[in-house]
PDB file of C-alpha atoms and ligand atoms in Angstrom:
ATOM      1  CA  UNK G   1       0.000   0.000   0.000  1.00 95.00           C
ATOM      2  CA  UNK G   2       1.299   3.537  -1.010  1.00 97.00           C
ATOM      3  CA  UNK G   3       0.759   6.402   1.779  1.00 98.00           C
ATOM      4  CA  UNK G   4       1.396  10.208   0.741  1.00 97.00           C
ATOM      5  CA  UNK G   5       1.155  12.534   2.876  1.00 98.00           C
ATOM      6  CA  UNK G   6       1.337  16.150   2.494  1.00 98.00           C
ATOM      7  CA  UNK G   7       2.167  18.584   5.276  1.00 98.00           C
ATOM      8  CA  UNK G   8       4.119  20.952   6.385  1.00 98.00           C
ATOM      9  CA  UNK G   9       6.023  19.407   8.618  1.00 98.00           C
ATOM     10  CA  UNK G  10       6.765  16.671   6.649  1.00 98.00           C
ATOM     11  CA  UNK G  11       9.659  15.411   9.295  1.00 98.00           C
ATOM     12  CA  UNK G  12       7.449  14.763  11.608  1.00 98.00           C
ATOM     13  CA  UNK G  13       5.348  12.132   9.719  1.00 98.00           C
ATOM     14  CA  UNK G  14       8.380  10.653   8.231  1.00 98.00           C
ATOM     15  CA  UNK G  15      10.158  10.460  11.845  1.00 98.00           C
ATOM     16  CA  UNK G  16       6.560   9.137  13.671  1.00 98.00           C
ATOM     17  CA  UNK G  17       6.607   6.199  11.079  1.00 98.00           C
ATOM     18  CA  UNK G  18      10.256   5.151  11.413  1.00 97.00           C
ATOM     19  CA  UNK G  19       9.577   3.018  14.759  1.00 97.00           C
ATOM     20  CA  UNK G  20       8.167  -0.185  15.170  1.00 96.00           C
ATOM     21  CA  UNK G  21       5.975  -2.058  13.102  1.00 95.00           C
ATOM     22  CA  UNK G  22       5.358   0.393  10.752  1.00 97.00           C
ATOM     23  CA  UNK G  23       8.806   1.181  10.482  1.00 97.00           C
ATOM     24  CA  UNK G  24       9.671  -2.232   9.570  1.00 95.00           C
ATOM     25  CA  UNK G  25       6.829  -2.715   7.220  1.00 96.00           C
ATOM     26  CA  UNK G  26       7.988   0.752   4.882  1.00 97.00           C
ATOM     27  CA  UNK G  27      11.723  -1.140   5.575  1.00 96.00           C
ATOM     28  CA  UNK G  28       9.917  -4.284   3.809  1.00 94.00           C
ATOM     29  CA  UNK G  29       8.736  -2.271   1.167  1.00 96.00           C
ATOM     30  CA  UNK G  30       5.107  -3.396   1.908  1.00 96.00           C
ATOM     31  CA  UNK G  31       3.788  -0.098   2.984  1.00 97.00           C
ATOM     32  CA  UNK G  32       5.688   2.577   0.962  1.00 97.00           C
ATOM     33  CA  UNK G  33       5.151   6.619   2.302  1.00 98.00           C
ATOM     34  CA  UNK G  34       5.436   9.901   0.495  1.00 97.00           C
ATOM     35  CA  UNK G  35       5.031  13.219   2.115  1.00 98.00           C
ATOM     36  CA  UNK G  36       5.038  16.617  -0.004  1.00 98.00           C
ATOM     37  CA  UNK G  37       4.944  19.959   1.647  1.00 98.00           C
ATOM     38  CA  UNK G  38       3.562  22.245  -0.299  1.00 98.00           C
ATOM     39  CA  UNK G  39       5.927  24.885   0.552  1.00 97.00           C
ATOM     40  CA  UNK G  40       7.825  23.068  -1.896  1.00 97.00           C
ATOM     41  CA  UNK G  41       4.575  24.579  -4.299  1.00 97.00           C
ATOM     42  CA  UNK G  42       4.720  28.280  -3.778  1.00 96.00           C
ATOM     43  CA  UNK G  43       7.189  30.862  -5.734  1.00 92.00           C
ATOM     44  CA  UNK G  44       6.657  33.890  -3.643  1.00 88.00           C
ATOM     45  CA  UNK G  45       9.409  35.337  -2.256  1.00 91.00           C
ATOM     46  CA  UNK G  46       8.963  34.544   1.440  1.00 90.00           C
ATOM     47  CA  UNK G  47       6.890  31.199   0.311  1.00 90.00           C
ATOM     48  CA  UNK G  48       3.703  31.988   1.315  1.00 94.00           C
ATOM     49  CA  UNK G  49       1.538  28.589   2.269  1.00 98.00           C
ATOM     50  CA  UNK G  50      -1.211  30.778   4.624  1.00 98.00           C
ATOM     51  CA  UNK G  51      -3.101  33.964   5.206  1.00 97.00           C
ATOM     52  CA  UNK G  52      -5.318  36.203   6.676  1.00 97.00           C
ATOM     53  CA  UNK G  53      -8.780  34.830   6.694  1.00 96.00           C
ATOM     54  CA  UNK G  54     -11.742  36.423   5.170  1.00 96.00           C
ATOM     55  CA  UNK G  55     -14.253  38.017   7.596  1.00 95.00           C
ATOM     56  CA  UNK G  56     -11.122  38.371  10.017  1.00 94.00           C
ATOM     57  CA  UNK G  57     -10.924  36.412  13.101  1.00 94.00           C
ATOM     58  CA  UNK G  58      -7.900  34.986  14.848  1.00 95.00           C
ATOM     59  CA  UNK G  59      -5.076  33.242  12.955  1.00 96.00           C
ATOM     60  CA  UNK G  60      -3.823  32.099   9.674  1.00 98.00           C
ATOM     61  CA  UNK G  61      -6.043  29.798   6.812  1.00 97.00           C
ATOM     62  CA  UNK G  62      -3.996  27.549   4.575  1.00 98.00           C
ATOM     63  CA  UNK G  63      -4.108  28.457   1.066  1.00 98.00           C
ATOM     64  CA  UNK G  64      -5.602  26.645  -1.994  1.00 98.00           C
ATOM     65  CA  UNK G  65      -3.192  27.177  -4.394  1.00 97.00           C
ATOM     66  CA  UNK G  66      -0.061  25.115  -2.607  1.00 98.00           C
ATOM     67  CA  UNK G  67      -2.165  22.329  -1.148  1.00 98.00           C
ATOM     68  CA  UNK G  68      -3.944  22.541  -4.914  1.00 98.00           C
ATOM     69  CA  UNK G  69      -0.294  22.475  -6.611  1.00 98.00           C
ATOM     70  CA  UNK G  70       0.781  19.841  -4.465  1.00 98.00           C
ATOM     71  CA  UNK G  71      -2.082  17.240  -4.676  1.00 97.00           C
ATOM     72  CA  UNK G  72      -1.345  17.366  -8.497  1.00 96.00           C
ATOM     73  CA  UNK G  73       1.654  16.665  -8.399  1.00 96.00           C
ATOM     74  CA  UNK G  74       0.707  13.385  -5.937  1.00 96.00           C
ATOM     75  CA  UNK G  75      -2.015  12.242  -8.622  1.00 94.00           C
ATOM     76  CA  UNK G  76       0.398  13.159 -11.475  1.00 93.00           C
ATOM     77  CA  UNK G  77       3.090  10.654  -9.794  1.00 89.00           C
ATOM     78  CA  UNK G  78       0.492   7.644  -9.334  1.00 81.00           C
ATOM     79  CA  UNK G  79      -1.483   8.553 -12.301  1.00 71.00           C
ATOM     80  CA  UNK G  80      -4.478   7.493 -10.099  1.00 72.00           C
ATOM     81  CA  UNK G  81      -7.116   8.621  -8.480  1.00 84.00           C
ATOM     82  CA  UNK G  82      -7.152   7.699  -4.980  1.00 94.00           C
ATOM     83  CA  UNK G  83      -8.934   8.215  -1.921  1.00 96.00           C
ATOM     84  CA  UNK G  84      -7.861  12.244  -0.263  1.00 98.00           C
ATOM     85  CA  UNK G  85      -8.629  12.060   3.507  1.00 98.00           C
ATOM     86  CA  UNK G  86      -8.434  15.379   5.349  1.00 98.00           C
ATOM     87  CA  UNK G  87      -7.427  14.955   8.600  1.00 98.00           C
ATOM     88  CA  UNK G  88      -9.605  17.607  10.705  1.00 96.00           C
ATOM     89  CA  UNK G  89     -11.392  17.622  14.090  1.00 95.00           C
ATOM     90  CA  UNK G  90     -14.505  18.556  12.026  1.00 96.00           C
ATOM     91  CA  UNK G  91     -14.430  15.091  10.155  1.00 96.00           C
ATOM     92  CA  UNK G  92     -16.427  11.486  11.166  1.00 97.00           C
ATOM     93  CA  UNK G  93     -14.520   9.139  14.096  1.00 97.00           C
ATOM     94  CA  UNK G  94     -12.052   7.222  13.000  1.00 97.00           C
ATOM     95  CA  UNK G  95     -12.917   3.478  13.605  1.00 95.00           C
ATOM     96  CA  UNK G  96     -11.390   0.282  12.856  1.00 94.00           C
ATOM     97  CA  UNK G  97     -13.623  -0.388   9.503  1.00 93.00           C
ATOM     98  CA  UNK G  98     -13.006   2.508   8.067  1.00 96.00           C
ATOM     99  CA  UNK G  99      -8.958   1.476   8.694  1.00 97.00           C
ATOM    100  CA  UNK G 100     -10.164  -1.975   7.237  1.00 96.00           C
ATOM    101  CA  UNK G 101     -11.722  -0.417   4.081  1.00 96.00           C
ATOM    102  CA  UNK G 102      -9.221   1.385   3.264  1.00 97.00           C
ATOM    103  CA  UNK G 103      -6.462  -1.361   3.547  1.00 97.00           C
ATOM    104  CA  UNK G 104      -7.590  -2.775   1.088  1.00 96.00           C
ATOM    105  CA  UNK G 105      -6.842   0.098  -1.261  1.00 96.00           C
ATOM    106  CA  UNK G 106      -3.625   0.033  -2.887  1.00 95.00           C
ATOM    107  CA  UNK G 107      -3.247   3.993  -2.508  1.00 96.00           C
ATOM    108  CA  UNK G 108      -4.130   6.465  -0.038  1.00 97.00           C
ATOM    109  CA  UNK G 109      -3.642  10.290  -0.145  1.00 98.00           C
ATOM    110  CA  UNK G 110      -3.959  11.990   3.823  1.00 98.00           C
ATOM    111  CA  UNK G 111      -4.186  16.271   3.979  1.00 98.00           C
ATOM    112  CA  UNK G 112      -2.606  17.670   7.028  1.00 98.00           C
ATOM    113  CA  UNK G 113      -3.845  20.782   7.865  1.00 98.00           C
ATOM    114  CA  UNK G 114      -1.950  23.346  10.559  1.00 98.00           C
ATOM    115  CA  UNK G 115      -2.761  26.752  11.683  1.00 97.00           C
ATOM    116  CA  UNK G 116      -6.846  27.427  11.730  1.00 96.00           C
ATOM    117  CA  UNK G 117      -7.459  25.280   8.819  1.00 96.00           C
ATOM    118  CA  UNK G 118      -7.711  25.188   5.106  1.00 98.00           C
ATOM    119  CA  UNK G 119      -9.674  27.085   2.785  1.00 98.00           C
ATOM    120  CA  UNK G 120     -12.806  25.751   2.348  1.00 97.00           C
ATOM    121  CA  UNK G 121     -12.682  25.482  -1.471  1.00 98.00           C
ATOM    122  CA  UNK G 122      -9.693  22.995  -1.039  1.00 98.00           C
ATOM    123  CA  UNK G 123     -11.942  20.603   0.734  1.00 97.00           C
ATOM    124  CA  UNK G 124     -14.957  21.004  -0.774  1.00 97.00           C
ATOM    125  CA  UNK G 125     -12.989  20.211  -4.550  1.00 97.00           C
ATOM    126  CA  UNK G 126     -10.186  17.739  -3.653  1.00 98.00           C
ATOM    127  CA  UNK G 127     -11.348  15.786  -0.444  1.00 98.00           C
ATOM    128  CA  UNK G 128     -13.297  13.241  -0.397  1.00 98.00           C
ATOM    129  CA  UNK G 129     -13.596  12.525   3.327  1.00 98.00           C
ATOM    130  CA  UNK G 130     -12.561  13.814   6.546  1.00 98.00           C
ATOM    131  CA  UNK G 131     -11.549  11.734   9.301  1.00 98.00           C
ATOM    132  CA  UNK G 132     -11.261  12.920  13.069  1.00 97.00           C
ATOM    133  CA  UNK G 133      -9.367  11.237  15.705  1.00 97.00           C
ATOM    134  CA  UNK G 134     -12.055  12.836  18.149  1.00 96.00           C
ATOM    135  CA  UNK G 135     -13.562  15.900  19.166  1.00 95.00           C
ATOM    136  CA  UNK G 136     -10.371  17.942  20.554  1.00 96.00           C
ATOM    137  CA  UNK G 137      -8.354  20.469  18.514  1.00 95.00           C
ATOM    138  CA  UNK G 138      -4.632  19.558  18.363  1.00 97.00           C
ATOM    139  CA  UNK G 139      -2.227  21.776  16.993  1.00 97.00           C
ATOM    140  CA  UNK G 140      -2.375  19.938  13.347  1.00 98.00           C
ATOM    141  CA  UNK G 141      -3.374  16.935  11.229  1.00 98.00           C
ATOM    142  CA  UNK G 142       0.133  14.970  11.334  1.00 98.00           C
ATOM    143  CA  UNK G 143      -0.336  12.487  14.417  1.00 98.00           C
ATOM    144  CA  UNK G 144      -3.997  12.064  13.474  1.00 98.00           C
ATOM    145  CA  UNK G 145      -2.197  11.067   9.642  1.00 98.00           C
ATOM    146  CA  UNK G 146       0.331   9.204  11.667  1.00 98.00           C
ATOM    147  CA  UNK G 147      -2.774   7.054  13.277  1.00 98.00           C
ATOM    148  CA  UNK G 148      -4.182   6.436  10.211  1.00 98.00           C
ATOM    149  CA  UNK G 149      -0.603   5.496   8.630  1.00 98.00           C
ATOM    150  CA  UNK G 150      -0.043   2.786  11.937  1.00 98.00           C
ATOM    151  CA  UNK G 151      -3.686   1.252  12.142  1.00 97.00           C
ATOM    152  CA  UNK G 152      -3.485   0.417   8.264  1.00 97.00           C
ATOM    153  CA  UNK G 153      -0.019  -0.445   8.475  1.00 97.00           C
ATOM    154  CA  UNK G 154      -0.972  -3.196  10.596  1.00 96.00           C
ATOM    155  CA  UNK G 155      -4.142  -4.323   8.661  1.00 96.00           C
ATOM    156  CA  UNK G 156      -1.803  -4.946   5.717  1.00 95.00           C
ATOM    157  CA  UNK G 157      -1.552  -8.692   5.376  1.00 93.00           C
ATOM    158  CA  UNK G 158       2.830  -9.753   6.476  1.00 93.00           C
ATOM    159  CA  UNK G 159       3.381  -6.883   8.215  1.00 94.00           C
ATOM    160  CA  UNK G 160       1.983  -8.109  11.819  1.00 92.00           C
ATOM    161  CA  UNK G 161       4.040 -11.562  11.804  1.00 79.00           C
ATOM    162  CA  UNK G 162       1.266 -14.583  11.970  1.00 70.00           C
ATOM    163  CA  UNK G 163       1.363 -14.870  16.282  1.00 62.00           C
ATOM    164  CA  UNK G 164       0.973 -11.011  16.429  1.00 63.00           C
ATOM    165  CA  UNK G 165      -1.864 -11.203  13.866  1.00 61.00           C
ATOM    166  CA  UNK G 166      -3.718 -13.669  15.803  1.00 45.00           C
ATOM    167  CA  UNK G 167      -3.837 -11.207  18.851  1.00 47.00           C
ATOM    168  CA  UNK G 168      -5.271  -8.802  16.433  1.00 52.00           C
ATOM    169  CA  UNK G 169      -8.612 -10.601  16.760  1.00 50.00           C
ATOM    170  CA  UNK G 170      -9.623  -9.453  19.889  1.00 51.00           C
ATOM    171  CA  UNK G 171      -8.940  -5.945  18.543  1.00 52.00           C
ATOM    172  CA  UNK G 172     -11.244  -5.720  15.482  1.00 56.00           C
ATOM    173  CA  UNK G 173     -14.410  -7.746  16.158  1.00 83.00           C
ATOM    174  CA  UNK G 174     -15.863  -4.700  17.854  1.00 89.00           C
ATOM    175  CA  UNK G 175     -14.891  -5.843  21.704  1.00 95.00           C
ATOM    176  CA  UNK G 176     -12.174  -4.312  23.799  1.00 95.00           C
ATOM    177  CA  UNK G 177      -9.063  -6.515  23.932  1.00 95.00           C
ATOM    178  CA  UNK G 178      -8.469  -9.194  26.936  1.00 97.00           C
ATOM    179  CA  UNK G 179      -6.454  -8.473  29.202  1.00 95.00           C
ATOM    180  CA  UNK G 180      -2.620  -9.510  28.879  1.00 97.00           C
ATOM    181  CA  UNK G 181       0.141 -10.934  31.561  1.00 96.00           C
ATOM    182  CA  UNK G 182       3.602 -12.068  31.060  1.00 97.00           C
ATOM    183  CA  UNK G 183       6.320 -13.213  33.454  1.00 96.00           C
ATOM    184  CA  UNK G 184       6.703 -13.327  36.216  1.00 96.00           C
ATOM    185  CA  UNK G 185       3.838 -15.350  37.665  1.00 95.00           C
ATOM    186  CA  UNK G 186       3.907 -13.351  41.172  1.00 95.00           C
ATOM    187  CA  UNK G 187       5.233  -9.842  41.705  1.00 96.00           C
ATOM    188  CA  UNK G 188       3.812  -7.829  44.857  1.00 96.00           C
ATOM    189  CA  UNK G 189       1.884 -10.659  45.478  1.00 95.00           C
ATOM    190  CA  UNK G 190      -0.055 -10.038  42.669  1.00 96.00           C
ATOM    191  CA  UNK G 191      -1.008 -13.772  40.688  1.00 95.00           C
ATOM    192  CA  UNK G 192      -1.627 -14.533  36.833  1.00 95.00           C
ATOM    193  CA  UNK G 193      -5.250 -16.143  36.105  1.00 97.00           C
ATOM    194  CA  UNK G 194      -4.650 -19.908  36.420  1.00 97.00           C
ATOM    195  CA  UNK G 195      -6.177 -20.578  33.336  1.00 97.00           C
ATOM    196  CA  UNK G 196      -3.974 -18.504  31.446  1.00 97.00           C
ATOM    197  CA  UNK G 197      -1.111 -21.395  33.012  1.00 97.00           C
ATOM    198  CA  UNK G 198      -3.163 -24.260  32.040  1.00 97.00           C
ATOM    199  CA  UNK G 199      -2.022 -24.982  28.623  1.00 97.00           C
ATOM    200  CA  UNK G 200      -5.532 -25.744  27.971  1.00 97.00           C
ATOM    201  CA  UNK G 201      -5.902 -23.256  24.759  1.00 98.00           C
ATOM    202  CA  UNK G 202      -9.407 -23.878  24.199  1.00 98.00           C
ATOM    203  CA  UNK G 203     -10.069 -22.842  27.691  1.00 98.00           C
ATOM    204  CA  UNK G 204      -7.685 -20.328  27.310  1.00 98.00           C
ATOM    205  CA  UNK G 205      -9.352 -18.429  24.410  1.00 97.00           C
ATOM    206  CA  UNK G 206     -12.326 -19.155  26.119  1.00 97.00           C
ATOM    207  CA  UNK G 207     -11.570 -17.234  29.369  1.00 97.00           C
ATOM    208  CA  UNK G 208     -10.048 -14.144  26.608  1.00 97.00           C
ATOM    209  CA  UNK G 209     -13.207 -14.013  24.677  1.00 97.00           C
ATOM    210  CA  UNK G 210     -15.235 -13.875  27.877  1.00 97.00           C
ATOM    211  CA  UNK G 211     -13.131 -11.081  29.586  1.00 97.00           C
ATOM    212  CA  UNK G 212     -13.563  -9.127  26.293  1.00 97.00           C
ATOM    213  CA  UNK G 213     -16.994  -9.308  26.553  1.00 97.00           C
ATOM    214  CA  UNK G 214     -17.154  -8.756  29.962  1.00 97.00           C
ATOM    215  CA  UNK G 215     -14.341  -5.573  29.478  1.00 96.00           C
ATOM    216  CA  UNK G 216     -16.452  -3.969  26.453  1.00 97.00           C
ATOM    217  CA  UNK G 217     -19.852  -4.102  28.461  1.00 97.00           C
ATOM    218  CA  UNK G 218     -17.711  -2.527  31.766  1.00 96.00           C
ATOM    219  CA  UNK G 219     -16.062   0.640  30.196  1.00 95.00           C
ATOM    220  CA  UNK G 220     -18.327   0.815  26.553  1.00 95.00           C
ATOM    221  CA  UNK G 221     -21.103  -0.789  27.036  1.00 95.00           C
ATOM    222  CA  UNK G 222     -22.468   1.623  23.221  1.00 94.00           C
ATOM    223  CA  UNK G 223     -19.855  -0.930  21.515  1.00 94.00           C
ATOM    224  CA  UNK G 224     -22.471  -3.739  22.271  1.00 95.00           C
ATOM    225  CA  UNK G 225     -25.100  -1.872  21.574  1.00 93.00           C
ATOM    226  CA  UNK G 226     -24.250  -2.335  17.840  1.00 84.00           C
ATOM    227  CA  UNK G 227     -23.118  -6.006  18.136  1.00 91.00           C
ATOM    228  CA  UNK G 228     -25.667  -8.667  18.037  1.00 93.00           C
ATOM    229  CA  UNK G 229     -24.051 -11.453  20.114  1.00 96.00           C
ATOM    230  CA  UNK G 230     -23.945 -15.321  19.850  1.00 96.00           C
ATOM    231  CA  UNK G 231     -25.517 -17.488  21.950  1.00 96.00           C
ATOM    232  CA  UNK G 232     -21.843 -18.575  23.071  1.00 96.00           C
ATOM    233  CA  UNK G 233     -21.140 -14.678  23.481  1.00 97.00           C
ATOM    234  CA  UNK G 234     -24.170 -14.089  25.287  1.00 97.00           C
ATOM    235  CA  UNK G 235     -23.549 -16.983  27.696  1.00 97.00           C
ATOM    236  CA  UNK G 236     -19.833 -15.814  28.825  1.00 98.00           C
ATOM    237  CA  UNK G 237     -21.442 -12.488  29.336  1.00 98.00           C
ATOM    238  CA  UNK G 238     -23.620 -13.608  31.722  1.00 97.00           C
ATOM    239  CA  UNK G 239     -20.733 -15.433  33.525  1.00 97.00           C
ATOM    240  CA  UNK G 240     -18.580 -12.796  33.732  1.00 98.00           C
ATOM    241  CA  UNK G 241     -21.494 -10.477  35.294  1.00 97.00           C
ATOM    242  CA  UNK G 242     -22.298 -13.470  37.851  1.00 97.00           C
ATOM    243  CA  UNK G 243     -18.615 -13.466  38.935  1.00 95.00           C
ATOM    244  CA  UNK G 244     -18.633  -9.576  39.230  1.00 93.00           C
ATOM    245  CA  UNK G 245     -21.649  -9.992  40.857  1.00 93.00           C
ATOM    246  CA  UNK G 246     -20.390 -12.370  43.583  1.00 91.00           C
ATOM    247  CA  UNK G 247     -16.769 -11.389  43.573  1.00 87.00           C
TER     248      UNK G 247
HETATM  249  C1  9WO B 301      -7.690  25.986  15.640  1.00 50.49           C
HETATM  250  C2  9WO B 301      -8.399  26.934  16.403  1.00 50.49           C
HETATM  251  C3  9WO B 301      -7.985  27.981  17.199  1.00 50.49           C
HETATM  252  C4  9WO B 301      -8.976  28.726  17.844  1.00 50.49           C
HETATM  253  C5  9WO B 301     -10.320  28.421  17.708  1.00 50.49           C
HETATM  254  C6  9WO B 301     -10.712  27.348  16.930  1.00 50.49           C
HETATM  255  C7  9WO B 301      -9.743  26.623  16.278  1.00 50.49           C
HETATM  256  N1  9WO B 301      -9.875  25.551  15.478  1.00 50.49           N
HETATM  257  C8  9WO B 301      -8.652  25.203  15.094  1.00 50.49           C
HETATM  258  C9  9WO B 301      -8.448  24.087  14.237  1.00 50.49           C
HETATM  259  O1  9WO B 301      -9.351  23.316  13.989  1.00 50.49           O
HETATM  260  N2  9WO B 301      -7.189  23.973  13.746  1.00 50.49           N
HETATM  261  C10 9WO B 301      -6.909  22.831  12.970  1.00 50.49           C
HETATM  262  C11 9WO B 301      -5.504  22.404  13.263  1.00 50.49           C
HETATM  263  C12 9WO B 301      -7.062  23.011  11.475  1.00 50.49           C
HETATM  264  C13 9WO B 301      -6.793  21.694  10.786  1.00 50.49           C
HETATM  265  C14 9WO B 301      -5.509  21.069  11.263  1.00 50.49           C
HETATM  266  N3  9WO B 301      -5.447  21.100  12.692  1.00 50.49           N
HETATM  267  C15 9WO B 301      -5.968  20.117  13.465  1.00 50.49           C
HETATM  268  C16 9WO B 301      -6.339  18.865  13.048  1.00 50.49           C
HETATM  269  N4  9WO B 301      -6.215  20.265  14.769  1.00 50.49           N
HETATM  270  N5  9WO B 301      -6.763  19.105  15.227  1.00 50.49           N
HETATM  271  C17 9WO B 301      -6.829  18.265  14.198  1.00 50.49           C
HETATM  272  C18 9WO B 301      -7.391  16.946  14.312  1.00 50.49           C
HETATM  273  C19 9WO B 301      -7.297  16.041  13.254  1.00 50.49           C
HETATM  274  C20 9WO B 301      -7.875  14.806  13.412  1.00 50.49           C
HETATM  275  N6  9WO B 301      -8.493  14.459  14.567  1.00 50.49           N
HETATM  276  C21 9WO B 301      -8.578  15.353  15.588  1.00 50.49           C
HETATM  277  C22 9WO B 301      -8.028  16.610  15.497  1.00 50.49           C
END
């Protein structure tokens, strides 16, 4: 999958996706990043890429000519015409299927906005969604593109190796993830679940599945809301609330 990004900071996307999993996936080659700033698009003396905007108010607008110039010049190398995402706190959530869908893509083109925004007429002609990471202002759209760039990084099939993968599960079936332990088996007194020593891995991803349920109803219980459950799910549910219950 081929990322481009364009931003004015464009170190700081390029840095935030050097570590880690996606870091070794654009080192494989199997997710491949570009990021253009479009100062590199303005001829002005003092390289203008914002201004005062219209009808006053406080701040700077990004203008549509450099963010214009410089999502040609993306298309123009890729000859396609892919998704453009702007990345603004005015756009829908982000959630794991929209990740999914777009994983699937072979290109994807993310906007990073700074300042107060960008003009209007930019988003209204060249984007085609906007995506929010929530409802907070931040001081720009790079580490909401760098969220985007991880959580599809990771849907791409190789990158996450094949045990990694499997833990994904619990992730993107619309529950909160089990919980996790690791050695050792006591510190400050404090024990792992026996089951999770038994070996038994039937039991095992029994007793995960259940404390996923039982996790997503605790702190979102909305999540299930939209989830119609299986008789199986339904049943752990209940078992997890009768050991809450007499715990
Ligand atoms: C800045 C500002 C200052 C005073 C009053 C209102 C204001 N709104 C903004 C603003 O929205 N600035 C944005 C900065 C313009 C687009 C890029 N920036 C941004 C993106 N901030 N927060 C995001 C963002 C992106 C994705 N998900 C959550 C937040």
């Amino acid at each position: 999958m081929h990322i481009d990004v364009i931003s004015l900071f464009p170190e700081m996307v390029v840095s935030g996706s050097s570590f880690g999993v996606v870091g070794k996936a654009i080192e494989k080659g199997m997710v491949t990043l570009s990021v253009w700033n479009p100062r590199d698009f303005v001829y002005d003396k003092h390289r203008t890429v914002d201004d005062r905007p219209f009808g006053g108010g406080p701040g700077m607008v990004m203008k549509y000519q450099p963010l214009k110039d410089a999502l040609e010049r993306v298309k123009a190398a890729h000859g396609k015409t892919p998704k453009v995402v702007y990345l603004s706190p005015q756009g829908k959530p982000i959630k794991q299927y929209l990740l999914e869908q777009v994983s699937k893509q072979k290109q994807l083109i993310l906007i990073a906005g700074r300042y107060e925004g960008i003009d209007e007429r930019f988003i209204e002609s060249c984007c085609d969604e906007e995506w929010s990471l929530g409802d907070f202002v931040i001081s720009g759209g790079e580490l909401a593109a760098l969220v985007v760039i991880d959580g599809i990084s990771r849907l791409i099939p190789g990158v996450l190796g094949a045990e990694e993968s499997a833990n994904e599960d619990s992730h993107v079936d619309g529950l909160l993830d089990h919980p996790h332990y690791t050695r050792p088996e006591i510190i400050d007194e404090k024990i792992v679940p026996e089951v999770l020593l038994s070996g038994n891995h039937a039991k095992i991803a029994r007793w995960r599945l259940k404390q996923s349920l039982g996790k997503t109803w605790i702190k979102r219980p909305d999540l299930l809301q939209n989830k119609s459950l299986t008789s199986e799910q339904l049943e752990l549910l209940e078992e997890f609330r009768t050991e809450i219950d007499e715990n």
